[in-house]
Coordinates of C-alpha atoms in Angstrom, one line a residue:
M92 CA 116.0 86.9 83.2
A93 CA 118.3 89.4 81.4
Y94 CA 121.9 88.5 80.8
Q95 CA 124.9 90.3 79.2
H96 CA 127.9 88.6 77.5
Y97 CA 130.8 88.9 79.8
A98 CA 133.7 86.9 78.5
A99 CA 134.4 83.7 76.5
H100 CA 137.1 81.2 77.6
A101 CA 138.4 78.6 75.0
P102 CA 141.5 76.6 76.0
S103 CA 144.2 77.2 73.4
A104 CA 145.1 73.6 73.4
A105 CA 141.6 72.3 72.7
A106 CA 141.7 70.8 69.3
E107 CA 138.9 68.4 70.1
N108 CA 135.3 69.0 69.2
V109 CA 133.8 69.9 72.6
S110 CA 130.5 71.7 73.5
T111 CA 130.3 75.3 74.5
V112 CA 128.2 76.0 77.5
A113 CA 126.9 79.3 79.1
V114 CA 128.1 79.7 82.6
A115 CA 127.7 82.3 85.4
P116 CA 130.1 82.9 88.3
I117 CA 128.9 82.5 91.8
A118 CA 129.0 85.9 93.5
R119 CA 127.7 87.6 96.6
R120 CA 124.6 89.7 96.4
D121 CA 121.9 91.2 98.5
L122 CA 118.9 88.8 98.1
F123 CA 115.3 88.9 99.2
R124 CA 112.1 86.9 98.9
E125 CA 109.6 88.6 96.6
L126 CA 105.9 88.6 97.4
T127 CA 103.3 90.1 95.2
I128 CA 99.8 91.1 96.4
Q129 CA 96.9 92.7 94.7
A130 CA 95.7 95.9 96.3
E131 CA 93.1 98.6 95.8
F132 CA 93.5 102.4 96.2
R133 CA 91.0 104.3 98.4
P134 CA 90.8 107.9 99.5
Y135 CA 92.9 109.0 102.4
L136 CA 89.9 110.7 103.9
E137 CA 86.2 110.4 102.7
V138 CA 83.0 111.8 104.2
E139 CA 79.4 112.2 103.2
L140 CA 78.1 115.6 104.1
H141 CA 74.6 116.0 105.6
A142 CA 72.7 119.0 106.9
K143 CA 72.4 119.7 110.6
V144 CA 69.3 122.0 110.2
A145 CA 66.1 121.4 108.2
G146 CA 65.2 123.8 105.4
Y147 CA 65.3 124.3 101.6
L148 CA 68.5 123.9 99.7
K149 CA 69.2 127.5 98.6
S150 CA 72.4 126.8 96.6
I151 CA 74.9 124.2 96.0
N152 CA 78.2 125.4 94.7
V153 CA 79.9 122.3 93.5
D154 CA 79.4 119.3 91.3
F155 CA 81.1 115.9 91.1
G156 CA 84.7 116.2 89.9
D157 CA 85.2 119.7 91.5
R158 CA 88.2 120.3 93.7
V159 CA 87.6 122.2 96.9
K160 CA 89.6 123.7 99.8
A161 CA 89.0 123.2 103.5
G162 CA 86.6 126.0 104.6
D163 CA 85.0 126.4 101.2
V164 CA 81.2 126.8 101.3
I165 CA 79.7 123.7 99.6
A166 CA 76.0 124.6 99.9
S167 CA 73.6 126.9 101.8
I168 CA 70.2 126.1 103.3
E169 CA 67.4 128.6 103.6
V170 CA 65.7 128.5 107.0
P171 CA 63.5 131.7 107.3
E172 CA 62.2 131.1 110.8
L173 CA 65.8 130.8 112.1
H174 CA 66.3 134.5 111.4
D175 CA 63.3 135.3 113.4
Q176 CA 64.4 133.1 116.3
L177 CA 67.8 134.6 116.3
D178 CA 66.4 138.2 116.3
H179 CA 64.1 137.2 119.2
A180 CA 67.0 135.7 121.1
I181 CA 69.1 138.9 120.6
A182 CA 66.2 141.1 121.8
A183 CA 65.8 138.8 124.9
E184 CA 69.5 139.1 125.6
Q185 CA 69.3 142.9 125.5
R186 CA 66.3 143.0 127.9
A187 CA 68.1 140.6 130.3
E188 CA 71.2 142.7 130.1
A189 CA 69.2 145.8 131.0
D190 CA 67.4 144.1 133.9
Y191 CA 70.7 142.7 135.2
K192 CA 72.4 146.2 135.1
Y193 CA 69.5 147.7 137.1
A194 CA 69.4 144.8 139.7
H195 CA 73.2 144.8 140.0
L196 CA 73.3 148.6 140.5
D197 CA 70.6 148.5 143.1
Y198 CA 72.3 145.8 145.0
T199 CA 75.7 147.6 144.7
R200 CA 74.2 150.8 146.1
L201 CA 72.6 149.1 149.1
S202 CA 75.7 147.1 149.8
D203 CA 77.9 150.3 149.8
V204 CA 75.5 152.1 152.1
N205 CA 75.5 149.1 154.5
K206 CA 79.3 149.1 154.5
S207 CA 79.5 152.9 155.2
Q208 CA 76.6 153.0 157.7
P209 CA 76.0 149.6 159.2
N210 CA 72.4 148.8 160.2
L211 CA 71.0 151.6 158.1
V212 CA 69.7 149.2 155.5
A213 CA 67.5 146.4 156.7
Q214 CA 69.2 143.0 156.1
Q215 CA 66.0 141.7 154.4
D216 CA 66.2 144.5 151.8
L217 CA 69.9 143.7 151.2
D218 CA 69.2 140.0 150.8
A219 CA 66.3 140.7 148.4
A220 CA 68.5 143.0 146.3
Q221 CA 71.3 140.3 146.1
A222 CA 68.7 137.6 145.1
R223 CA 67.4 139.9 142.3
D224 CA 71.0 140.5 141.2
D225 CA 71.8 136.8 141.1
A226 CA 68.6 136.0 139.3
M227 CA 69.1 138.6 136.7
A228 CA 72.7 137.4 136.1
A229 CA 71.4 133.8 135.6
T230 CA 68.7 135.1 133.2
L231 CA 71.3 137.1 131.2
A232 CA 73.5 134.0 131.0
G233 CA 70.6 131.9 129.7
A234 CA 69.8 134.6 127.1
K235 CA 73.4 134.7 125.9
A236 CA 73.3 130.9 125.6
D237 CA 70.2 131.1 123.5
V238 CA 71.8 133.7 121.2
E239 CA 74.9 131.5 120.8
R240 CA 72.7 128.5 120.1
Y241 CA 70.7 130.2 117.3
R242 CA 73.9 131.6 115.9
T243 CA 75.4 128.1 115.8
L244 CA 72.3 126.8 114.1
F245 CA 72.5 129.7 111.7
N246 CA 76.1 128.8 110.9
Y247 CA 74.9 125.2 110.2
T248 CA 72.9 126.6 107.2
R249 CA 76.3 126.8 105.4
I250 CA 77.8 123.4 104.6
I251 CA 81.6 123.8 104.8
A252 CA 84.3 121.5 103.3
P253 CA 86.1 119.9 106.3
F254 CA 89.3 119.3 104.2
D255 CA 90.9 119.7 100.8
G256 CA 89.4 117.2 98.4
V257 CA 87.4 116.2 95.4
V258 CA 83.6 116.0 95.2
T259 CA 83.0 112.5 94.0
A260 CA 79.2 112.5 94.2
R261 CA 76.4 115.1 94.4
Y262 CA 72.9 114.0 95.5
A263 CA 70.8 117.2 95.8
D264 CA 69.7 120.2 93.7
P265 CA 68.6 123.8 94.8
G266 CA 65.0 123.9 96.0
A267 CA 65.1 120.4 97.6
M268 CA 63.7 120.1 101.0
I269 CA 66.5 119.0 103.3
Q270 CA 66.0 117.2 106.6
A271 CA 68.3 117.5 109.5
G272 CA 70.6 114.8 110.9
S273 CA 72.7 111.9 109.7
S274 CA 69.5 110.0 108.6
S275 CA 68.8 112.7 106.1
P276 CA 69.8 112.3 102.4
T277 CA 73.5 113.0 101.7
L278 CA 74.2 116.3 100.0
I279 CA 77.7 115.4 98.6
R280 CA 80.5 112.9 99.0
L281 CA 83.9 114.5 99.5
S282 CA 87.1 112.5 99.1
Q283 CA 90.7 113.6 99.8
N284 CA 92.4 112.1 96.8
Q285 CA 95.6 114.1 96.9
R286 CA 96.9 111.3 99.1
L287 CA 95.6 107.8 98.8
R288 CA 95.6 104.7 100.9
L289 CA 96.7 101.4 99.3
D290 CA 95.5 98.5 101.5
F291 CA 96.5 94.9 101.0
P292 CA 96.3 91.7 103.1
V293 CA 99.6 90.0 104.1
S294 CA 99.4 86.3 104.8
V295 CA 100.1 85.1 108.3
S296 CA 103.2 83.3 106.9
Y297 CA 104.8 86.7 106.1
A298 CA 103.3 89.0 108.7
Q299 CA 106.4 88.9 110.9
Y300 CA 108.5 90.5 108.2
I301 CA 106.2 93.5 107.7
K302 CA 107.8 96.6 109.2
P303 CA 106.6 100.3 108.9
G304 CA 109.1 102.2 106.9
D305 CA 110.2 99.4 104.6
S306 CA 109.9 100.2 101.0
V307 CA 107.5 98.5 98.6
E308 CA 107.1 98.7 94.8
I309 CA 103.7 99.5 93.4
L310 CA 103.0 98.3 89.8
L311 CA 100.2 100.0 87.9
D312 CA 98.4 98.6 84.9
G313 CA 99.6 100.3 81.8
S314 CA 102.7 101.8 83.4
S315 CA 106.2 100.5 82.9
R316 CA 107.6 102.5 85.9
P317 CA 106.8 101.2 89.4
L318 CA 106.1 103.6 92.2
T319 CA 108.1 103.3 95.5
A320 CA 106.6 104.1 98.9
P321 CA 107.2 103.0 102.5
I322 CA 104.8 100.9 104.5
S323 CA 102.8 103.3 106.6
R324 CA 101.1 101.0 109.1
S325 CA 99.7 97.5 109.7
S326 CA 97.0 96.3 112.0
R327 CA 99.4 94.0 113.9
R328 CA 96.5 91.6 114.1
I329 CA 95.8 88.4 112.2
S330 CA 92.2 88.1 111.0
S331 CA 90.7 84.8 112.3
S332 CA 88.6 84.5 109.1
T333 CA 91.2 85.2 106.4
R334 CA 94.4 84.5 108.3
T335 CA 95.9 87.8 106.9
M336 CA 97.1 91.1 108.4
D337 CA 95.8 94.4 107.0
T338 CA 98.7 96.5 105.8
E339 CA 98.7 100.0 104.3
V340 CA 100.8 102.3 102.2
E341 CA 100.2 106.0 101.7
V342 CA 100.7 107.2 98.2
P343 CA 101.0 110.9 97.2
N344 CA 98.7 111.8 94.4
S345 CA 98.9 115.6 94.0
D346 CA 98.2 115.4 90.2
L347 CA 95.2 113.1 90.8
K348 CA 96.3 110.7 88.2
L349 CA 95.6 107.8 90.5
I350 CA 91.9 107.2 91.1
P351 CA 90.3 105.5 94.1
G352 CA 89.1 102.1 93.2
M353 CA 92.0 101.4 90.8
Y354 CA 93.9 98.1 91.4
A355 CA 97.6 97.8 91.8
T356 CA 100.2 95.1 92.5
V357 CA 102.3 95.5 95.6
V358 CA 105.7 93.9 95.5
L359 CA 107.2 93.2 98.9
H360 CA 110.9 92.4 99.5
L361 CA 111.0 90.0 102.5
E362 CA 113.6 88.0 104.4
K363 CA 116.5 90.0 103.2
R364 CA 119.9 88.3 103.0
L365 CA 122.8 90.8 102.8
N366 CA 126.0 89.7 100.9
A367 CA 124.7 86.2 100.4
L368 CA 126.1 83.7 97.9
A369 CA 123.8 83.9 94.9
L370 CA 123.1 81.2 92.4
P371 CA 121.2 82.0 89.2
V372 CA 117.8 80.3 89.2
E373 CA 118.5 78.9 85.7
A374 CA 121.4 77.0 86.9
V375 CA 119.4 74.7 89.2
S376 CA 117.9 71.3 88.2
G377 CA 116.0 68.8 90.2
A378 CA 113.0 69.7 92.3
G379 CA 113.4 67.3 95.3
A380 CA 117.3 67.3 95.3
P381 CA 118.6 70.4 93.6
M382 CA 121.8 70.1 91.7
V383 CA 124.0 72.2 89.4
Y384 CA 126.7 71.5 86.9
R385 CA 130.0 73.1 88.0
V386 CA 132.9 73.6 85.6
N387 CA 136.2 72.8 87.3
S388 CA 139.6 74.2 86.6
G389 CA 140.2 71.5 84.0
G390 CA 137.1 72.4 82.0
E391 CA 135.2 69.4 83.0
L392 CA 131.6 69.2 84.3
E393 CA 131.0 68.2 87.9
E394 CA 127.5 67.5 89.2
R395 CA 127.1 69.2 92.5
P396 CA 124.2 68.9 95.0
V397 CA 123.4 72.2 96.6
K398 CA 121.5 73.3 99.6
L399 CA 119.3 76.4 98.9
G400 CA 117.9 79.2 101.0
I401 CA 115.5 81.9 100.0
E402 CA 114.5 82.4 96.4
S403 CA 114.5 85.9 94.8
P404 CA 113.1 86.5 91.3
Q405 CA 116.6 85.8 89.7
Y406 CA 118.7 84.0 92.3
Y407 CA 118.7 81.3 95.0
E408 CA 120.6 81.8 98.2
I409 CA 123.4 79.1 98.5
L410 CA 123.7 77.6 101.9
S411 CA 126.2 74.9 100.9
G412 CA 127.7 73.1 97.9
L413 CA 129.4 76.0 96.1
E414 CA 131.8 78.9 96.7
A415 CA 132.3 82.4 95.4
G416 CA 133.9 82.3 92.0
D417 CA 132.7 78.9 91.0
L418 CA 131.4 78.7 87.4
V419 CA 128.0 77.0 87.0
V420 CA 126.2 76.0 83.8
I421 CA 123.0 78.0 83.2
G422 CA 120.2 77.4 80.7
S423 CA 119.6 74.0 79.0
K424 CA 121.6 71.1 80.2
S425 CA 120.4 68.7 77.5
G426 CA 123.1 66.3 76.4
L427 CA 125.6 67.2 79.2
Q428 CA 127.2 64.6 81.3
P429 CA 129.4 64.7 84.4
G430 CA 133.1 64.5 83.4
Q431 CA 132.4 66.0 80.0
K432 CA 134.9 68.5 78.8
V433 CA 133.4 71.9 77.7
L434 CA 134.2 75.3 76.5
T435 CA 132.7 78.1 78.6
K436 CA 131.1 81.4 77.7
T437 CA 130.6 83.4 80.8
I438 CA 127.3 85.3 81.1
A439 CA 126.9 88.0 83.7
A440 CA 123.4 88.4 85.0
V441 CA 122.1 92.0 85.0
D442 CA 121.6 93.4 88.5
P443 CA 117.8 94.2 88.6
S444 CA 118.5 97.2 90.8
H445 CA 120.6 98.8 88.0
E446 CA 118.3 97.9 85.0

């Protein structure tokens, strides 16, 4: 714990040989219980890209470590027969469109004549013309659907990046025979590393204190400056096997300095107590029945039992036994006895939020 010299008090009338002890004043502070958890970074988004059509890998435009933008062409697949199928479908569409125009025109003429001169056109001829018109319309719709289908398949010969990211693995080279479907070999793995997820388990004992939006500190190996980020989400469910709740923080990473798979320490501030009476941890003795040495107005030591609340890294919350402004001995208490007269040197603890 870091301390600063604050003041020294030596009674002017003290000619006797008395001990000098370090003391700290009881003051009000915002306290919290600190919980540290190990966590691992992972990509915000990650996908393995496969081909949806079978063919030969014509080109692959990226390698691992490359950054890509959404919509960039990652690779292209050569499917020669698909060109022929698309051309055949377009020709079939054109024929169907011509047949439909002729059938529709024939039906329209007969219908107009029937309207202007009723009973001139036999109803059977009119019905047959309408049937041909409907059939040709259906044939044309099917031909258009075939064209769209082959155009869609043709578009699938270009593997497109679905989001901005980093290529973290490449599995194929030009000339390789590529099968279609998710069971086919992966072409590349793409990770969105510009934003990372930091996942960590929170024990059931502390799950009730986890709230999205509360800030956490993230300590990185080799870095003296912690990151600060808000809790993004939690599963709101306790795992029956681990008795923990999955919690996640989103961490911006535009410079890509953080790498998925890196470990970090997450520091949570739980059970916050605002404006609580704070007792330095170093002032407390006795595990089962905590006590402190208080220096009274006459410069004598008093042994005081205290009731403690939560423990922060530097302070205990005082529930009873001391009041604001009381001076308590900190550090070693070897050789000290209740009733003993002492000189005091006040030490002010450094507020960690201002270090």
